[in-house]
């Protein structure tokens, strides 16, 4: 299985801050990576697909980049509603696997 | 607008079989446009893909669960089923039904999740 790691595991930031989360795959997955946001008690929500493509309806402050084994997820200007846990997910090979998540708190 | 709704017992005894149903509205489970998956999340932990089904019968399962899991569709009821046999406490989780619209690998539609506790 392809192992996914994320850093940091958690972060706390202020409204308006730029935050960055990294995701690393244990092997080359090209750009076969998605990003999800999950709020407590809710199902995940797809934000980014194909490493850098914004899902329809997702605000442009969310951005993804990277390819191969190293990926980055950025929120350019943090808003109060952006709290939650963010997961990366690879589909370069079966089984699909997820990163352990990054919990984002608003200061 | 496609909506998914999971249902099933909230409590299953160890060694028994977990059975969940995902009722689909707004689309046919036999549609070629959708790929149907089950994903689970143990309390306080990350997400684990269980498997998918599409074209009413093509399936793939996570090898870690393959010997115990069955995903099927019932076109007459328009729902997707999950069966997981010989459960243990490690199978305690929220189980999500999910779908990808024209995408096998991206989960853009989710149910609200069904919590299953494995305990005697």
PDB file of C-alpha atoms in Angstrom:
ATOM      1  CA  UNK A   1       0.000   0.000   0.000  1.00  0.00           C
ATOM      2  CA  UNK A   2       1.079   3.583  -0.564  1.00  0.00           C
ATOM      3  CA  UNK A   3       1.593   5.291   2.785  1.00  0.00           C
ATOM      4  CA  UNK A   4       0.605   8.941   3.165  1.00  0.00           C
ATOM      5  CA  UNK A   5       2.043  11.267   5.764  1.00  0.00           C
ATOM      6  CA  UNK A   6       0.953  14.803   6.614  1.00  0.00           C
ATOM      7  CA  UNK A   7       2.508  17.637   8.537  1.00  0.00           C
ATOM      8  CA  UNK A   8       1.838  19.272  10.795  1.00  0.00           C
ATOM      9  CA  UNK A   9      -0.636  17.074  12.654  1.00  0.00           C
ATOM     10  CA  UNK A  10      -2.292  20.196  13.983  1.00  0.00           C
ATOM     11  CA  UNK A  11      -1.985  23.939  13.775  1.00  0.00           C
ATOM     12  CA  UNK A  12      -3.597  27.025  15.212  1.00  0.00           C
ATOM     13  CA  UNK A  13      -3.777  30.200  13.173  1.00  0.00           C
ATOM     14  CA  UNK A  14      -5.535  33.526  13.096  1.00  0.00           C
ATOM     15  CA  UNK A  15      -8.171  34.751  10.676  1.00  0.00           C
ATOM     16  CA  UNK A  16      -6.400  36.158   7.645  1.00  0.00           C
ATOM     17  CA  UNK A  17      -3.298  34.003   8.051  1.00  0.00           C
ATOM     18  CA  UNK A  18      -1.873  31.912   5.246  1.00  0.00           C
ATOM     19  CA  UNK A  19      -1.513  28.270   6.223  1.00  0.00           C
ATOM     20  CA  UNK A  20       0.238  25.408   4.501  1.00  0.00           C
ATOM     21  CA  UNK A  21      -0.142  21.663   4.978  1.00  0.00           C
ATOM     22  CA  UNK A  22       2.188  19.152   3.382  1.00  0.00           C
ATOM     23  CA  UNK A  23       1.426  15.615   2.306  1.00  0.00           C
ATOM     24  CA  UNK A  24       4.012  13.060   1.283  1.00  0.00           C
ATOM     25  CA  UNK A  25       3.470   9.760  -0.485  1.00  0.00           C
ATOM     26  CA  UNK A  26       5.685   6.730   0.032  1.00  0.00           C
ATOM     27  CA  UNK A  27       6.079   6.390  -3.733  1.00  0.00           C
ATOM     28  CA  UNK A  28       5.523   8.402  -6.888  1.00  0.00           C
ATOM     29  CA  UNK A  29       1.819   9.015  -7.478  1.00  0.00           C
ATOM     30  CA  UNK A  30       2.197  11.632 -10.224  1.00  0.00           C
ATOM     31  CA  UNK A  31      -0.589  14.122  -9.477  1.00  0.00           C
ATOM     32  CA  UNK A  32      -3.103  11.508  -8.289  1.00  0.00           C
ATOM     33  CA  UNK A  33      -4.006  13.272  -5.070  1.00  0.00           C
ATOM     34  CA  UNK A  34      -7.140  14.772  -3.545  1.00  0.00           C
ATOM     35  CA  UNK A  35      -7.704  17.003  -0.527  1.00  0.00           C
ATOM     36  CA  UNK A  36     -10.715  16.907   1.795  1.00  0.00           C
ATOM     37  CA  UNK A  37     -12.003  19.038   4.649  1.00  0.00           C
ATOM     38  CA  UNK A  38     -13.878  17.425   7.529  1.00  0.00           C
ATOM     39  CA  UNK A  39     -15.690  19.290  10.261  1.00  0.00           C
ATOM     40  CA  UNK A  40     -16.627  17.601  13.563  1.00  0.00           C
ATOM     41  CA  UNK A  41     -19.592  15.300  13.199  1.00  0.00           C
ATOM     42  CA  UNK A  42     -19.699  15.702   9.427  1.00  0.00           C
ATOM     43  CA  UNK A  43     -18.596  13.727   6.408  1.00  0.00           C
ATOM     44  CA  UNK A  44     -15.514  14.882   4.529  1.00  0.00           C
ATOM     45  CA  UNK A  45     -15.883  17.355   1.686  1.00  0.00           C
ATOM     46  CA  UNK A  46     -13.807  17.188  -1.471  1.00  0.00           C
ATOM     47  CA  UNK A  47     -11.886  20.434  -2.041  1.00  0.00           C
ATOM     48  CA  UNK A  48      -9.081  19.671  -4.489  1.00  0.00           C
ATOM     49  CA  UNK A  49      -8.697  16.863  -7.025  1.00  0.00           C
ATOM     50  CA  UNK A  50      -5.793  15.936  -9.233  1.00  0.00           C
ATOM     51  CA  UNK A  51      -3.429  17.718  -6.829  1.00  0.00           C
ATOM     52  CA  UNK A  52      -4.288  21.217  -8.007  1.00  0.00           C
ATOM     53  CA  UNK A  53      -7.833  21.371  -9.394  1.00  0.00           C
ATOM     54  CA  UNK A  54     -10.423  23.213  -7.370  1.00  0.00           C
ATOM     55  CA  UNK A  55     -13.699  21.339  -6.960  1.00  0.00           C
ATOM     56  CA  UNK A  56     -16.740  23.252  -8.218  1.00  0.00           C
ATOM     57  CA  UNK A  57     -18.031  25.683  -5.631  1.00  0.00           C
ATOM     58  CA  UNK A  58     -14.915  25.637  -3.467  1.00  0.00           C
ATOM     59  CA  UNK A  59     -13.533  29.096  -2.674  1.00  0.00           C
ATOM     60  CA  UNK A  60     -10.399  30.181  -4.493  1.00  0.00           C
ATOM     61  CA  UNK A  61      -8.507  30.760  -1.245  1.00  0.00           C
ATOM     62  CA  UNK A  62      -7.916  26.998  -1.222  1.00  0.00           C
ATOM     63  CA  UNK A  63      -5.038  25.835  -3.386  1.00  0.00           C
ATOM     64  CA  UNK A  64      -3.191  22.589  -4.002  1.00  0.00           C
ATOM     65  CA  UNK A  65       0.113  21.917  -5.684  1.00  0.00           C
ATOM     66  CA  UNK A  66       2.797  19.300  -6.095  1.00  0.00           C
ATOM     67  CA  UNK A  67       3.462  16.079  -7.951  1.00  0.00           C
ATOM     68  CA  UNK A  68       5.398  12.877  -7.510  1.00  0.00           C
ATOM     69  CA  UNK A  69       5.696  12.336  -3.774  1.00  0.00           C
ATOM     70  CA  UNK A  70       5.405  15.826  -2.296  1.00  0.00           C
ATOM     71  CA  UNK A  71       2.242  17.897  -2.172  1.00  0.00           C
ATOM     72  CA  UNK A  72       1.119  21.121  -0.574  1.00  0.00           C
ATOM     73  CA  UNK A  73      -2.278  22.447   0.441  1.00  0.00           C
ATOM     74  CA  UNK A  74      -2.635  26.157   1.152  1.00  0.00           C
ATOM     75  CA  UNK A  75      -5.347  28.423   2.465  1.00  0.00           C
ATOM     76  CA  UNK A  76      -4.305  31.899   1.381  1.00  0.00           C
ATOM     77  CA  UNK A  77      -6.351  33.829   3.926  1.00  0.00           C
ATOM     78  CA  UNK A  78      -7.864  31.787   6.722  1.00  0.00           C
ATOM     79  CA  UNK A  79     -11.537  32.332   7.491  1.00  0.00           C
ATOM     80  CA  UNK A  80     -13.412  31.295  10.672  1.00  0.00           C
ATOM     81  CA  UNK A  81     -15.338  28.614   8.782  1.00  0.00           C
ATOM     82  CA  UNK A  82     -12.109  26.905   7.699  1.00  0.00           C
ATOM     83  CA  UNK A  83     -11.662  25.088  11.020  1.00  0.00           C
ATOM     84  CA  UNK A  84     -11.633  21.332  10.783  1.00  0.00           C
ATOM     85  CA  UNK A  85      -9.380  18.479   9.773  1.00  0.00           C
ATOM     86  CA  UNK A  86      -7.815  18.248   6.334  1.00  0.00           C
ATOM     87  CA  UNK A  87      -6.931  14.940   4.722  1.00  0.00           C
ATOM     88  CA  UNK A  88      -4.990  14.083   1.611  1.00  0.00           C
ATOM     89  CA  UNK A  89      -5.908  10.956  -0.362  1.00  0.00           C
ATOM     90  CA  UNK A  90      -3.926   9.212  -3.062  1.00  0.00           C
ATOM     91  CA  UNK A  91      -5.337   7.319  -6.006  1.00  0.00           C
ATOM     92  CA  UNK A  92      -2.115   6.508  -7.774  1.00  0.00           C
ATOM     93  CA  UNK A  93      -2.593   2.879  -6.866  1.00  0.00           C
ATOM     94  CA  UNK A  94      -5.115   0.655  -5.167  1.00  0.00           C
ATOM     95  CA  UNK A  95      -5.982   0.536  -2.374  1.00  0.00           C
ATOM     96  CA  UNK A  96      -6.790   4.226  -2.121  1.00  0.00           C
ATOM     97  CA  UNK A  97      -5.208   5.578   1.061  1.00  0.00           C
ATOM     98  CA  UNK A  98      -5.584   8.708   3.134  1.00  0.00           C
ATOM     99  CA  UNK A  99      -3.172  10.781   5.156  1.00  0.00           C
ATOM    100  CA  UNK A 100      -3.659  10.899   8.931  1.00  0.00           C
ATOM    101  CA  UNK A 101      -5.071  14.419   8.799  1.00  0.00           C
ATOM    102  CA  UNK A 102      -4.140  17.925   9.904  1.00  0.00           C
ATOM    103  CA  UNK A 103      -6.380  19.591  12.448  1.00  0.00           C
ATOM    104  CA  UNK A 104      -6.775  23.332  11.922  1.00  0.00           C
ATOM    105  CA  UNK A 105      -7.962  25.516  14.781  1.00  0.00           C
ATOM    106  CA  UNK A 106      -8.777  29.187  14.613  1.00  0.00           C
ATOM    107  CA  UNK A 107      -7.076  31.266  17.293  1.00  0.00           C
TER     108      UNK A 107
ATOM    109  CA  UNK B   1     -29.002  16.256  -6.616  1.00  0.00           C
ATOM    110  CA  UNK B   2     -27.743  12.899  -5.435  1.00  0.00           C
ATOM    111  CA  UNK B   3     -28.167  12.076  -1.772  1.00  0.00           C
ATOM    112  CA  UNK B   4     -26.897   9.090   0.187  1.00  0.00           C
ATOM    113  CA  UNK B   5     -28.299   7.745   3.448  1.00  0.00           C
ATOM    114  CA  UNK B   6     -26.661   4.956   5.431  1.00  0.00           C
ATOM    115  CA  UNK B   7     -28.660   2.728   7.740  1.00  0.00           C
ATOM    116  CA  UNK B   8     -28.110  -0.358   9.839  1.00  0.00           C
ATOM    117  CA  UNK B   9     -27.564  -1.644  13.362  1.00  0.00           C
ATOM    118  CA  UNK B  10     -25.529   0.583  15.608  1.00  0.00           C
ATOM    119  CA  UNK B  11     -24.304  -2.361  17.678  1.00  0.00           C
ATOM    120  CA  UNK B  12     -22.818  -5.623  16.428  1.00  0.00           C
ATOM    121  CA  UNK B  13     -21.399  -8.436  18.530  1.00  0.00           C
ATOM    122  CA  UNK B  14     -17.841  -9.651  17.990  1.00  0.00           C
ATOM    123  CA  UNK B  15     -17.527 -12.460  15.409  1.00  0.00           C
ATOM    124  CA  UNK B  16     -20.858 -11.512  13.823  1.00  0.00           C
ATOM    125  CA  UNK B  17     -21.495  -9.820  10.476  1.00  0.00           C
ATOM    126  CA  UNK B  18     -21.929  -6.087  10.096  1.00  0.00           C
ATOM    127  CA  UNK B  19     -24.533  -5.144   7.492  1.00  0.00           C
ATOM    128  CA  UNK B  20     -25.192  -1.621   6.283  1.00  0.00           C
ATOM    129  CA  UNK B  21     -27.323  -0.190   3.535  1.00  0.00           C
ATOM    130  CA  UNK B  22     -26.838   3.018   1.580  1.00  0.00           C
ATOM    131  CA  UNK B  23     -30.058   4.360   0.084  1.00  0.00           C
ATOM    132  CA  UNK B  24     -29.483   6.442  -3.014  1.00  0.00           C
ATOM    133  CA  UNK B  25     -31.806   9.206  -4.189  1.00  0.00           C
ATOM    134  CA  UNK B  26     -31.377  11.380  -7.230  1.00  0.00           C
ATOM    135  CA  UNK B  27     -29.548   8.765  -9.269  1.00  0.00           C
ATOM    136  CA  UNK B  28     -29.747   5.115 -10.188  1.00  0.00           C
ATOM    137  CA  UNK B  29     -27.241   2.758  -8.616  1.00  0.00           C
ATOM    138  CA  UNK B  30     -26.938   1.124 -12.043  1.00  0.00           C
ATOM    139  CA  UNK B  31     -25.929   4.405 -13.660  1.00  0.00           C
ATOM    140  CA  UNK B  32     -22.604   4.413 -15.486  1.00  0.00           C
ATOM    141  CA  UNK B  33     -22.016   7.947 -14.200  1.00  0.00           C
ATOM    142  CA  UNK B  34     -21.350   7.009 -10.595  1.00  0.00           C
ATOM    143  CA  UNK B  35     -18.807   4.958  -8.725  1.00  0.00           C
ATOM    144  CA  UNK B  36     -19.967   3.838  -5.288  1.00  0.00           C
ATOM    145  CA  UNK B  37     -17.601   3.390  -2.349  1.00  0.00           C
ATOM    146  CA  UNK B  38     -17.620   2.585   1.338  1.00  0.00           C
ATOM    147  CA  UNK B  39     -15.165   4.358   3.626  1.00  0.00           C
ATOM    148  CA  UNK B  40     -14.836   4.083   7.388  1.00  0.00           C
ATOM    149  CA  UNK B  41     -13.410   6.167  10.183  1.00  0.00           C
ATOM    150  CA  UNK B  42     -12.684   4.779  13.664  1.00  0.00           C
ATOM    151  CA  UNK B  43     -13.478   7.256  16.451  1.00  0.00           C
ATOM    152  CA  UNK B  44     -10.910  10.028  16.539  1.00  0.00           C
ATOM    153  CA  UNK B  45      -8.890   8.493  13.735  1.00  0.00           C
ATOM    154  CA  UNK B  46      -8.349   8.778  10.002  1.00  0.00           C
ATOM    155  CA  UNK B  47     -10.177   7.473   6.962  1.00  0.00           C
ATOM    156  CA  UNK B  48      -9.910   3.988   5.490  1.00  0.00           C
ATOM    157  CA  UNK B  49     -11.214   3.097   2.039  1.00  0.00           C
ATOM    158  CA  UNK B  50     -13.096  -0.220   2.178  1.00  0.00           C
ATOM    159  CA  UNK B  51     -13.942  -0.762  -1.473  1.00  0.00           C
ATOM    160  CA  UNK B  52     -15.983   0.299  -4.485  1.00  0.00           C
ATOM    161  CA  UNK B  53     -18.531  -1.052  -6.919  1.00  0.00           C
ATOM    162  CA  UNK B  54     -19.617   0.260 -10.308  1.00  0.00           C
ATOM    163  CA  UNK B  55     -21.429  -0.849 -13.420  1.00  0.00           C
ATOM    164  CA  UNK B  56     -23.626  -2.831 -10.993  1.00  0.00           C
ATOM    165  CA  UNK B  57     -21.005  -5.445 -10.423  1.00  0.00           C
ATOM    166  CA  UNK B  58     -17.394  -4.461 -10.957  1.00  0.00           C
ATOM    167  CA  UNK B  59     -15.760  -4.358  -7.543  1.00  0.00           C
ATOM    168  CA  UNK B  60     -12.481  -3.787  -5.798  1.00  0.00           C
ATOM    169  CA  UNK B  61     -11.769  -4.183  -2.109  1.00  0.00           C
ATOM    170  CA  UNK B  62      -9.050  -3.052   0.229  1.00  0.00           C
ATOM    171  CA  UNK B  63      -6.764  -6.094   0.606  1.00  0.00           C
ATOM    172  CA  UNK B  64      -6.712  -5.549   4.364  1.00  0.00           C
ATOM    173  CA  UNK B  65     -10.444  -6.380   4.449  1.00  0.00           C
ATOM    174  CA  UNK B  66     -10.885  -8.385   1.259  1.00  0.00           C
ATOM    175  CA  UNK B  67     -11.472 -11.751   2.906  1.00  0.00           C
ATOM    176  CA  UNK B  68     -14.305 -10.341   5.037  1.00  0.00           C
ATOM    177  CA  UNK B  69     -16.040  -7.697   2.933  1.00  0.00           C
ATOM    178  CA  UNK B  70     -18.785  -7.777   0.315  1.00  0.00           C
ATOM    179  CA  UNK B  71     -20.209  -4.747  -1.480  1.00  0.00           C
ATOM    180  CA  UNK B  72     -23.272  -5.201  -3.646  1.00  0.00           C
ATOM    181  CA  UNK B  73     -26.052  -3.216  -5.274  1.00  0.00           C
ATOM    182  CA  UNK B  74     -29.783  -3.812  -5.245  1.00  0.00           C
ATOM    183  CA  UNK B  75     -31.218  -2.116  -8.298  1.00  0.00           C
ATOM    184  CA  UNK B  76     -34.822  -2.843  -7.271  1.00  0.00           C
ATOM    185  CA  UNK B  77     -34.340  -0.890  -4.038  1.00  0.00           C
ATOM    186  CA  UNK B  78     -31.748   1.491  -5.463  1.00  0.00           C
ATOM    187  CA  UNK B  79     -29.312   0.909  -2.672  1.00  0.00           C
ATOM    188  CA  UNK B  80     -25.775  -0.272  -2.038  1.00  0.00           C
ATOM    189  CA  UNK B  81     -24.951  -2.772   0.676  1.00  0.00           C
ATOM    190  CA  UNK B  82     -21.905  -3.454   2.789  1.00  0.00           C
ATOM    191  CA  UNK B  83     -21.302  -6.680   4.642  1.00  0.00           C
ATOM    192  CA  UNK B  84     -18.278  -7.198   6.875  1.00  0.00           C
ATOM    193  CA  UNK B  85     -17.943 -10.591   8.514  1.00  0.00           C
ATOM    194  CA  UNK B  86     -16.179 -11.763  11.677  1.00  0.00           C
ATOM    195  CA  UNK B  87     -16.033  -8.304  13.170  1.00  0.00           C
ATOM    196  CA  UNK B  88     -13.860  -7.320  16.107  1.00  0.00           C
ATOM    197  CA  UNK B  89     -13.566  -4.178  18.193  1.00  0.00           C
ATOM    198  CA  UNK B  90     -11.156  -2.852  15.571  1.00  0.00           C
ATOM    199  CA  UNK B  91     -14.096  -2.579  13.173  1.00  0.00           C
ATOM    200  CA  UNK B  92     -15.818  -0.017  15.401  1.00  0.00           C
ATOM    201  CA  UNK B  93     -16.127   3.062  13.219  1.00  0.00           C
ATOM    202  CA  UNK B  94     -18.347   5.510  11.396  1.00  0.00           C
ATOM    203  CA  UNK B  95     -19.103   3.927   8.046  1.00  0.00           C
ATOM    204  CA  UNK B  96     -19.654   6.277   5.124  1.00  0.00           C
ATOM    205  CA  UNK B  97     -21.234   5.600   1.795  1.00  0.00           C
ATOM    206  CA  UNK B  98     -19.684   7.762  -0.892  1.00  0.00           C
ATOM    207  CA  UNK B  99     -19.853   8.321  -4.625  1.00  0.00           C
ATOM    208  CA  UNK B 100     -17.743   9.761  -7.350  1.00  0.00           C
ATOM    209  CA  UNK B 101     -19.475  11.395 -10.294  1.00  0.00           C
ATOM    210  CA  UNK B 102     -17.599  10.145 -13.341  1.00  0.00           C
ATOM    211  CA  UNK B 103     -14.626   9.678 -11.053  1.00  0.00           C
ATOM    212  CA  UNK B 104     -13.670   6.393  -9.504  1.00  0.00           C
ATOM    213  CA  UNK B 105     -11.055   7.908  -7.286  1.00  0.00           C
ATOM    214  CA  UNK B 106     -12.608  11.121  -5.937  1.00  0.00           C
ATOM    215  CA  UNK B 107     -15.371  11.046  -3.371  1.00  0.00           C
ATOM    216  CA  UNK B 108     -17.526  14.082  -4.055  1.00  0.00           C
ATOM    217  CA  UNK B 109     -20.814  12.861  -2.578  1.00  0.00           C
ATOM    218  CA  UNK B 110     -21.082  11.495   0.954  1.00  0.00           C
ATOM    219  CA  UNK B 111     -23.745  10.162   3.263  1.00  0.00           C
ATOM    220  CA  UNK B 112     -23.934  11.409   6.817  1.00  0.00           C
ATOM    221  CA  UNK B 113     -22.289   8.255   8.131  1.00  0.00           C
ATOM    222  CA  UNK B 114     -23.461   5.391  10.321  1.00  0.00           C
ATOM    223  CA  UNK B 115     -21.736   4.672  13.625  1.00  0.00           C
ATOM    224  CA  UNK B 116     -21.204   0.985  14.318  1.00  0.00           C
ATOM    225  CA  UNK B 117     -19.956  -0.232  17.685  1.00  0.00           C
ATOM    226  CA  UNK B 118     -18.618  -3.761  17.944  1.00  0.00           C
ATOM    227  CA  UNK B 119     -19.162  -4.947  21.480  1.00  0.00           C
ATOM    228  CA  UNK B 120     -20.647  -7.843  23.389  1.00  0.00           C
TER     229      UNK B 120
END
